[in-house]
Tab-separated table of C-alpha atoms in Angstrom:
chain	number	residue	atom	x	y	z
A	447	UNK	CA	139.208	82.777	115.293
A	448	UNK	CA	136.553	84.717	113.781
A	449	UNK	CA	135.253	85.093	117.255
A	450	UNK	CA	138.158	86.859	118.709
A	451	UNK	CA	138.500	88.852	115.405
A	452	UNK	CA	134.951	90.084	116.290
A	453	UNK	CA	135.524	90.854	120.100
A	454	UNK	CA	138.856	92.779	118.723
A	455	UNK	CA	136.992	94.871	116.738
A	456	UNK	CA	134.268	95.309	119.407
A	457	UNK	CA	137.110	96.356	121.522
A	458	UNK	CA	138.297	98.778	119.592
A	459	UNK	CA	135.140	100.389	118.457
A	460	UNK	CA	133.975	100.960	121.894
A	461	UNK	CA	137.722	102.361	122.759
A	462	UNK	CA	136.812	104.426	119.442
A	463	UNK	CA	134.020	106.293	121.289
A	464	UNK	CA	130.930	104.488	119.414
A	465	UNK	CA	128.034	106.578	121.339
A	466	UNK	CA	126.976	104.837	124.316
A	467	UNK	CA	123.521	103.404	124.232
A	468	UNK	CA	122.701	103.837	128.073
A	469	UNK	CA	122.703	107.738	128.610
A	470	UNK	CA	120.573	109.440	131.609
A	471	UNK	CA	117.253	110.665	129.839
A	472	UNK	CA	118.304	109.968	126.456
A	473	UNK	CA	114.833	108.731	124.785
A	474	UNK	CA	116.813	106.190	122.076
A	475	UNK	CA	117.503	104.553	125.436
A	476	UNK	CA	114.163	104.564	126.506
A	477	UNK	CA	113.169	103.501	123.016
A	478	UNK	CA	115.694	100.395	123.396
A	479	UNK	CA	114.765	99.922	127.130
A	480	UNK	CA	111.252	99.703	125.824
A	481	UNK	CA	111.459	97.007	123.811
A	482	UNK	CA	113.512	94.670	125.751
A	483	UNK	CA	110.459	95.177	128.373
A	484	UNK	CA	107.943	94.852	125.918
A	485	UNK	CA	109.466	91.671	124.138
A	486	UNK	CA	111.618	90.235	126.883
A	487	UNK	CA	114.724	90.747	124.340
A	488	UNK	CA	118.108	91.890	125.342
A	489	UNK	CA	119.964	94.349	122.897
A	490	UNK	CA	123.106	94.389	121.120
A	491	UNK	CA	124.635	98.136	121.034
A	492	UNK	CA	126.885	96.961	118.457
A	493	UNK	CA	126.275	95.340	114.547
A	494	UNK	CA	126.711	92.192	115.037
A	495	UNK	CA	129.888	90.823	116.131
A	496	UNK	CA	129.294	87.605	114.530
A	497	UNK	CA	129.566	89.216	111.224
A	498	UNK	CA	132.871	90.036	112.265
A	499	UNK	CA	135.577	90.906	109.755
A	500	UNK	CA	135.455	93.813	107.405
A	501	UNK	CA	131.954	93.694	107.735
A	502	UNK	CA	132.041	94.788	111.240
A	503	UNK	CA	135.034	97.142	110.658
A	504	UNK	CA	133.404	99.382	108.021
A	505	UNK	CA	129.554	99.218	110.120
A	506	UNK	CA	131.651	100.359	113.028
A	507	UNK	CA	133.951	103.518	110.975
A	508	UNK	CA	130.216	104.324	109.796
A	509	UNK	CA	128.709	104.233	113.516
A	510	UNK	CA	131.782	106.364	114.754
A	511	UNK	CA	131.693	108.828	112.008
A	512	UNK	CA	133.814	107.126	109.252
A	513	UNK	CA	134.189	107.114	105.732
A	514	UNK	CA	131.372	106.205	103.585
A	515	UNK	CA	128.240	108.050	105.066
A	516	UNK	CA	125.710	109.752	103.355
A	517	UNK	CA	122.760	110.613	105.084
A	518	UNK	CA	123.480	111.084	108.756
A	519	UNK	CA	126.037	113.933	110.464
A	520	UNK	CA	129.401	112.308	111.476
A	521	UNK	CA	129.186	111.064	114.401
A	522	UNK	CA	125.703	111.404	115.112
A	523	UNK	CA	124.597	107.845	114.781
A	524	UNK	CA	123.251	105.522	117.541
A	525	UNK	CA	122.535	101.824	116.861
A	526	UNK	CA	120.618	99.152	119.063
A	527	UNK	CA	120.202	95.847	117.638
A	528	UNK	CA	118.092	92.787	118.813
A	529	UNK	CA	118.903	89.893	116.719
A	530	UNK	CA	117.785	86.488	116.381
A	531	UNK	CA	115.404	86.915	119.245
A	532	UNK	CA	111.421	86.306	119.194
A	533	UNK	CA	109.197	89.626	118.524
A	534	UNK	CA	106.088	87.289	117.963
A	535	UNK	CA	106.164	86.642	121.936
A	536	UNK	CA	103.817	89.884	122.411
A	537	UNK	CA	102.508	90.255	118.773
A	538	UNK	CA	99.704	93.605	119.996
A	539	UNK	CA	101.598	95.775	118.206
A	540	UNK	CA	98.777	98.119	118.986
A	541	UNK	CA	99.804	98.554	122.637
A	542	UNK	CA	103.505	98.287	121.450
A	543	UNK	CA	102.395	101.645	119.328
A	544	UNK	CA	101.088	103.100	122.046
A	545	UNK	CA	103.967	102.835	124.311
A	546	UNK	CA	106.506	104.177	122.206
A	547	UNK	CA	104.048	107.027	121.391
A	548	UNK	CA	103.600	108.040	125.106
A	549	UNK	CA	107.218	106.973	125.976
A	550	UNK	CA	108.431	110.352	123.076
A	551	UNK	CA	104.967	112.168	123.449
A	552	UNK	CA	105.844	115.796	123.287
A	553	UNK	CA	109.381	115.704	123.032
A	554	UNK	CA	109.332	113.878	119.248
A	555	UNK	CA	106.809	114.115	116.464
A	556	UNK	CA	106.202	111.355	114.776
A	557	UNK	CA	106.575	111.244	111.122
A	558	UNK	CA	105.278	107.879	109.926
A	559	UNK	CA	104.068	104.650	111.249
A	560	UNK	CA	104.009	101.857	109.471
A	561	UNK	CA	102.741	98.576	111.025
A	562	UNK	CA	101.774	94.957	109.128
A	563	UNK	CA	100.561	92.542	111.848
A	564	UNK	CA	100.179	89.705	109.185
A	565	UNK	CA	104.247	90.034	107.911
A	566	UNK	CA	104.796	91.248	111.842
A	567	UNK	CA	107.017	93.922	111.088
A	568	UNK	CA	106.673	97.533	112.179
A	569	UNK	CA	108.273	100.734	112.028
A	570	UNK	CA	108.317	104.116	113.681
A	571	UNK	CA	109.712	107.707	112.517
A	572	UNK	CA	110.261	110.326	114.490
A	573	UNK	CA	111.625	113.613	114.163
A	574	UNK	CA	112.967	116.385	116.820
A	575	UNK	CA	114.248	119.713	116.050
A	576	UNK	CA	117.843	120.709	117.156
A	577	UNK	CA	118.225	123.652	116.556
A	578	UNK	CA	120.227	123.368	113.075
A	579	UNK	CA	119.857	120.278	112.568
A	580	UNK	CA	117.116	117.321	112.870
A	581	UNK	CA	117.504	114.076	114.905
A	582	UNK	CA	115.377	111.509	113.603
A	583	UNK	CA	114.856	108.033	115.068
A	584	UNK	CA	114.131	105.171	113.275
A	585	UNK	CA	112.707	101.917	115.305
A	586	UNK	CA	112.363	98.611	112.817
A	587	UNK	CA	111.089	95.880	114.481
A	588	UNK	CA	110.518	92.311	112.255
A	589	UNK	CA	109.448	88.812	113.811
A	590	UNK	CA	112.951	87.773	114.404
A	591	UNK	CA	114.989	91.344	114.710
A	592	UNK	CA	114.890	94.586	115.485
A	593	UNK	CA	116.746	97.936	114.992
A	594	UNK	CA	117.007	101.361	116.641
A	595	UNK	CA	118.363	103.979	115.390
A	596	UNK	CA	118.666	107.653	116.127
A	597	UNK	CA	120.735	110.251	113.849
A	598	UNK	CA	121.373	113.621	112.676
A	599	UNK	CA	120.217	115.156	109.683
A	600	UNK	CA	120.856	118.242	107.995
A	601	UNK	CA	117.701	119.872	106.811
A	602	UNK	CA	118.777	119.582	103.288
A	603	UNK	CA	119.598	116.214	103.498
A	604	UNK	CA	115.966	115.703	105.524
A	605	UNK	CA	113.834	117.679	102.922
A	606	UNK	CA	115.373	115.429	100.283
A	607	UNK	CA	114.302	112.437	102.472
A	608	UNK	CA	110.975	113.607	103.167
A	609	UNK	CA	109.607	113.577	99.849
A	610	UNK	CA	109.400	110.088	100.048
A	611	UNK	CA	108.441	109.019	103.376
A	612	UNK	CA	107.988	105.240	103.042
A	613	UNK	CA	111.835	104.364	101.837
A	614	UNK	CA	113.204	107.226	104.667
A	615	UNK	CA	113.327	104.561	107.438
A	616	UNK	CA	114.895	102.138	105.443
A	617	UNK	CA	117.485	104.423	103.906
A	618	UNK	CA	118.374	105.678	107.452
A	619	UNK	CA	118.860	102.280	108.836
A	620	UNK	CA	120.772	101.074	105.971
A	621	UNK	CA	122.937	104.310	106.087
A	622	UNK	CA	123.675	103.714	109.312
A	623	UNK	CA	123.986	99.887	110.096
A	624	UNK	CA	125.531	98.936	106.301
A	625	UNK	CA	128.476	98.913	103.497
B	774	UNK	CA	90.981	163.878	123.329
B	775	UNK	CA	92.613	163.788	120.079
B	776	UNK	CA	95.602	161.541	121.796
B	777	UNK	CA	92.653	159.464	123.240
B	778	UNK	CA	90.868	158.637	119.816
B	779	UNK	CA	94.159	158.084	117.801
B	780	UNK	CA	95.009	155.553	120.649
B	781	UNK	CA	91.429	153.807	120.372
B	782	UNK	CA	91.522	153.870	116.379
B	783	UNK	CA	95.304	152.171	116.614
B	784	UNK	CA	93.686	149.682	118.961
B	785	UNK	CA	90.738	148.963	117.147
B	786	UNK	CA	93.066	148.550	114.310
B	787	UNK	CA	95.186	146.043	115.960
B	788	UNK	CA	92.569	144.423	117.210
B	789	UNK	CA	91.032	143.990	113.659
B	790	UNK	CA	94.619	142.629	112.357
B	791	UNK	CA	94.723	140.125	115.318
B	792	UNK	CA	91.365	139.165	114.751
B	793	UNK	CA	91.720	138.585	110.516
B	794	UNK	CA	95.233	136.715	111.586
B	795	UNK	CA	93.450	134.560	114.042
B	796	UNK	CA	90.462	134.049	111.801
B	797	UNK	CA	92.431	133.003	108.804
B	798	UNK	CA	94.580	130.769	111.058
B	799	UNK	CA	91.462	129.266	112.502
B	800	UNK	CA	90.485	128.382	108.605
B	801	UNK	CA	93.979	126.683	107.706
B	802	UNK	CA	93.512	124.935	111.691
B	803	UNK	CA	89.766	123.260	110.424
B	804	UNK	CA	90.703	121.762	107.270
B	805	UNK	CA	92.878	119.065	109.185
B	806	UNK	CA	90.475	116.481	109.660
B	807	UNK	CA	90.231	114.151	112.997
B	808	UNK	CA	90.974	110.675	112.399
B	809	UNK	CA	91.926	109.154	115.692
B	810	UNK	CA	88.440	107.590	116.242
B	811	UNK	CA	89.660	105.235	113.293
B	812	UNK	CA	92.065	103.953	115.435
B	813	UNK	CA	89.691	101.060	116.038
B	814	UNK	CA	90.358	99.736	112.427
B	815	UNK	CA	93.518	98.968	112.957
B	816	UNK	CA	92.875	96.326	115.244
B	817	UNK	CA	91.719	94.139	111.798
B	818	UNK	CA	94.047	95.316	109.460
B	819	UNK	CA	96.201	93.845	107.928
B	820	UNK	CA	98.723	97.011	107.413
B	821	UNK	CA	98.262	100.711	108.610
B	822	UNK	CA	99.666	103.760	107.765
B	823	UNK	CA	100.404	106.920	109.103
B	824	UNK	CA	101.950	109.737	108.224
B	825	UNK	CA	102.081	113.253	109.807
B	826	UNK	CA	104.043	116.308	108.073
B	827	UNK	CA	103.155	119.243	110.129
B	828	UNK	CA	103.449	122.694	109.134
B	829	UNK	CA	107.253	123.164	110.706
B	830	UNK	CA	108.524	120.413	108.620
B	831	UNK	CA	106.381	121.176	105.399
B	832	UNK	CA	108.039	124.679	104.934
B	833	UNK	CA	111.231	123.520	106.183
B	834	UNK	CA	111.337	120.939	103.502
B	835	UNK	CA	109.948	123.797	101.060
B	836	UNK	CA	113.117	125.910	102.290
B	837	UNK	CA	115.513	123.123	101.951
B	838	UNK	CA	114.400	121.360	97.936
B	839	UNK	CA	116.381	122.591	95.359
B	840	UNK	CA	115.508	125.577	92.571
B	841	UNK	CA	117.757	123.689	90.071
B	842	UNK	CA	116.423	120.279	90.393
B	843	UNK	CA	113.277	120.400	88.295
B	844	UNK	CA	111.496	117.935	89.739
B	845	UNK	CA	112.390	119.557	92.792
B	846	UNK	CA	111.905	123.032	91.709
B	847	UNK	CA	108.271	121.219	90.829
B	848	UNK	CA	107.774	119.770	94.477
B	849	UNK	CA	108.935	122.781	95.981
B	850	UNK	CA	106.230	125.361	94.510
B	851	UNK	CA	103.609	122.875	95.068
B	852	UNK	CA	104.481	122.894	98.687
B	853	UNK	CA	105.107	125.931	99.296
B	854	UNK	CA	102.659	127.487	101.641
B	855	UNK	CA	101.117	123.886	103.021
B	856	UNK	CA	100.509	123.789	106.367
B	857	UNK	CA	100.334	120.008	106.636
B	858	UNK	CA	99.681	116.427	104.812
B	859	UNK	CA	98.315	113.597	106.756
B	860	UNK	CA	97.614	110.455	105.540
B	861	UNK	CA	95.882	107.652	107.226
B	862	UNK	CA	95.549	104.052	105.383
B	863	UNK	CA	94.491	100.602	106.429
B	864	UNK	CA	94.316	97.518	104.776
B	865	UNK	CA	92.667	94.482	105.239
B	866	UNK	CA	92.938	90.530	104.668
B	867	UNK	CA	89.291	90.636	103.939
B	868	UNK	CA	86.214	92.188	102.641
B	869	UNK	CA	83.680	93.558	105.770
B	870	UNK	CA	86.447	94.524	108.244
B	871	UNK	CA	84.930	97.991	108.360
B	872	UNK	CA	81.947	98.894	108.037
B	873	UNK	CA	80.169	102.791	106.583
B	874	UNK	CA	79.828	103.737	110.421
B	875	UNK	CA	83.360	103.188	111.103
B	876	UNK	CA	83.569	105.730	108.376
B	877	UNK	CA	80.963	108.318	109.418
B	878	UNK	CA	83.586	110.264	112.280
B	879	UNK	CA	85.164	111.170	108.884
B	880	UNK	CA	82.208	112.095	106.509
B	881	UNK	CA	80.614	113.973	109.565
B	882	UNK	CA	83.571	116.436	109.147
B	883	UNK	CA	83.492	116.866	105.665
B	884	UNK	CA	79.229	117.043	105.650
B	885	UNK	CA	80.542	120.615	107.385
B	886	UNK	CA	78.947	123.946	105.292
B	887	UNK	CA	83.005	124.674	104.734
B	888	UNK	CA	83.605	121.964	102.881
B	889	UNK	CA	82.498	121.199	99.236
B	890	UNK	CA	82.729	117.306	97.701
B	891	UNK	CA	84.833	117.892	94.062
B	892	UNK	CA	84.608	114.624	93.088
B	893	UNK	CA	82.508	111.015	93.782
B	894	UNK	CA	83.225	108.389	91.937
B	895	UNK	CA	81.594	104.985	92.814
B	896	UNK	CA	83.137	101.994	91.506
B	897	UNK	CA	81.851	98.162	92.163
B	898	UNK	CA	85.546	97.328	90.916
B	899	UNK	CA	87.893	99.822	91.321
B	900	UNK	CA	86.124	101.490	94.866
B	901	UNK	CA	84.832	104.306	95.717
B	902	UNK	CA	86.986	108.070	95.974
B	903	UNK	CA	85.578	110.650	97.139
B	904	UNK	CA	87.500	114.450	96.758
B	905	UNK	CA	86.222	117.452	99.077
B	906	UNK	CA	87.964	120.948	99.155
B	907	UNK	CA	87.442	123.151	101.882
B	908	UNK	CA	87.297	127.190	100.834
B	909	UNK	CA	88.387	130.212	102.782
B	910	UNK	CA	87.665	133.540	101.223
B	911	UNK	CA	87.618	132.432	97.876
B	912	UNK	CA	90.947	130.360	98.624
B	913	UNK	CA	91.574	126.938	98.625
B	914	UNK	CA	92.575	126.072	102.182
B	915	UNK	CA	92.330	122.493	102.514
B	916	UNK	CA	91.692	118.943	100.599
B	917	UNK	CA	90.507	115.849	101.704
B	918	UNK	CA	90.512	112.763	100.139
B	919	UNK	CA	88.714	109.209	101.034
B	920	UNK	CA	89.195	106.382	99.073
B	921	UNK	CA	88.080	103.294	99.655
B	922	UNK	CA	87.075	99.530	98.878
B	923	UNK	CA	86.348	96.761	100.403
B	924	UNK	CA	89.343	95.954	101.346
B	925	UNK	CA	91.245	99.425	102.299
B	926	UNK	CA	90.671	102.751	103.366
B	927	UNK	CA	92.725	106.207	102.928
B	928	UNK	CA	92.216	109.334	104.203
B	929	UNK	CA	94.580	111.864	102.455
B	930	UNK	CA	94.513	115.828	104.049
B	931	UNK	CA	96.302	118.252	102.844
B	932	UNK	CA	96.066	121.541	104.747
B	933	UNK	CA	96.754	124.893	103.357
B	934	UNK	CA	96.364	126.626	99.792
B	935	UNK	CA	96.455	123.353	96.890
B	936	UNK	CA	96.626	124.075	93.543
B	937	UNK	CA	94.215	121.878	92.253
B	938	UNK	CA	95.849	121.456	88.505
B	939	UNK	CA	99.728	120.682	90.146
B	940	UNK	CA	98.269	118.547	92.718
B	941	UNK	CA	98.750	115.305	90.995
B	942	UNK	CA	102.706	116.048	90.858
B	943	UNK	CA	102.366	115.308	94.768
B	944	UNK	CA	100.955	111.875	94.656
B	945	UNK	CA	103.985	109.658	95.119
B	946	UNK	CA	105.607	112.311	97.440
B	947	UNK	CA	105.142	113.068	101.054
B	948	UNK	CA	103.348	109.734	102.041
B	949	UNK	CA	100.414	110.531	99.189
B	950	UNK	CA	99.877	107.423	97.528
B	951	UNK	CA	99.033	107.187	94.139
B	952	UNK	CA	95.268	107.887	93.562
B	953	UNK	CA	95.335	108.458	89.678
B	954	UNK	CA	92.513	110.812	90.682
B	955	UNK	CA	91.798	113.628	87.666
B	956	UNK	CA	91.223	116.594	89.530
B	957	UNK	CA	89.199	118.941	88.137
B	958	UNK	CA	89.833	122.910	88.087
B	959	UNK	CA	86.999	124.348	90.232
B	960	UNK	CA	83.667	122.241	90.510
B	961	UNK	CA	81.129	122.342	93.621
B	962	UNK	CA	79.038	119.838	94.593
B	963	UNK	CA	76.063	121.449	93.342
B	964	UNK	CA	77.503	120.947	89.873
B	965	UNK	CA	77.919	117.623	89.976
């Protein structure tokens, strides 16, 4: 039951206009294509549906602009999840850092890298200016999961984050991906 | 003739103005200090850092912090006018991951005439820091911080004018860890 609950909601959230992950020369599908070559994972463009329920029903308001958001524009927000899959397949990180770096080399600048071979998680900020507002990508990747996820910012809203760099990818992806 | 000489002395006076303007930018440009050649070190370590706030993004987050907030209002003048912050920090699992020549890419920067060491403090314990300010015509353009022990190393650069006696309001904020560092008003290495 919970399972058709979930592909209901899935339903309706794409039928909602949740932004499509594969877009001609977007880079957050690059990003996402990226990883699933790097790792051998497959992505989920969704939250996952397992959660199901009102769970799944608020994540997906948030991902479509709905109630409740904070940080990033309505609207703006693209998610990619890999979940339950194994990141410790291909655990250089150091050539996974230099992919993504040449993959958004002059078109993103990257804020702050964070990487911890020993807890094997990583993550990657980057930044783009557009125009009057900032997109800024945030790619979490753990030993078991992974996240990508690209939104807009006002510059206010970015200033505010920037003071403390180390919590901004976290409060991004939590923004965007939780209740 | 007269046309021709006011001509010439407007050039030679734009040319003067282009040249101060690219001088002084060339100043704020040399107080960023290279670190890719430590990219090596992360290899060993155990976590790495990196963070990169570029002159677009310092003044836009200058623009954008709040006059009312006071700790805001405090962030904001202290930022105001930076052209960048860039820190660079590894840790490691163990001592003798990294050894003084993995280090000297860094001090061979900051042995340059331009830049003067503020502070060296040497620490079996608690490690070793190390504060250098670089000077422009009488200004403060640039600091650079290494602090180190056996286990870690951080490079902190902060390019622009710093005001030496706010500066510790900006550990905590933009990626600057906490160095607990006193800094002092104006000293020179000489006086040391």
């Amino acid at each position: 039951m919970k399972k058709l609950i979930a592909i209901g909601l899935v339903f309706i959230a794409l039928a909602g206009g949740v932004p499509p992950v594969h877009a001609k020369g977007d880079d957050f599908n690059d990003v996402v294509k990226l990883i699933e070559h790097f790792y051998h994972v497959k992505h989920q463009g969704v939250p996952l549906l397992a959660r199901a329920g009102i769970k799944t029903a608020t994540t997906v308001a948030r991902i479509s602009g709905g109630r409740g958001r904070q940080l990033a524009e309505a609207g703006s927000v693209k998610v990619a999840y890999f979940e339950d899959q194994d990141f410790k397949s291909n655990a250089d990180y150091l050539r996974f850092k230099s992919a993504i770096t040449a993959a958004l080399a002059g078109k993103w600048s990257p804020l702050i890298q964070v990487a911890s071979p020993k807890e094997q998680e990583q993550t990657y900020i980057y930044l783009r200016d557009a125009g009057e507002k900032f997109n800024v990508m945030v790619v979490t990747l753990e030993s078991r999961e992974a996240c990508v996820v690209q939104v807009n910012l006002s510059p206010s809203t970015l200033a505010k984050l920037m003071q403390n760099p180390d919590e901004m990818g976290n409060a991004i992806t939590i923004d965007a991906t939780q209740d | 003739m007269k046309l021709f000489t006011a001509t010439h002395f407007k050039f030679a006076l734009l040319v003067a103005i282009v040249t101060m303007f690219v001088t002084a930018t060339a100043s704020a440009q040399n107080a960023k200090i290279q670190t890719s050649q430590l990219d090596a070190l992360a290899a060993k370590a155990t976590e790495t850092v990196d963070v990169n706030i570029d002159e677009s993004l310092m003044q836009m987050t200058a623009k954008f912090l709040s006059n009312k907030d006071p700790d805001e209002a405090k962030v904001k003048e202290l930022v105001n006018g930076l052209k960048g912050i860039y820190v660079r920090s590894f840790e490691f699992e163990t001592e003798g991951q990294y050894s003084a020549a993995d280090l000297e890419s860094i001090r061979s920067q900051l042995r340059n005439s331009s830049w003067d060491r503020i502070v060296n403090i040497n620490s079996k314990k608690e490690g070793a820091v190390e504060v250098y300010l670089m000077h422009s015509a009488g200004v403060i353009s640039g600091l650079a911080v290494l602090a180190t022990d056996p286990k870690e190393v951080t490079i902190v650069n902060i390019v622009g004018p710093v005001d030496l006696e706010k500066l510790s309001a900006l550990e905590g904020n933009f990626g600057v860890p906490v160095l607990g560092i006193e800094y002092p008003k104006t000293k020179r290495k000489n006086d040391e």
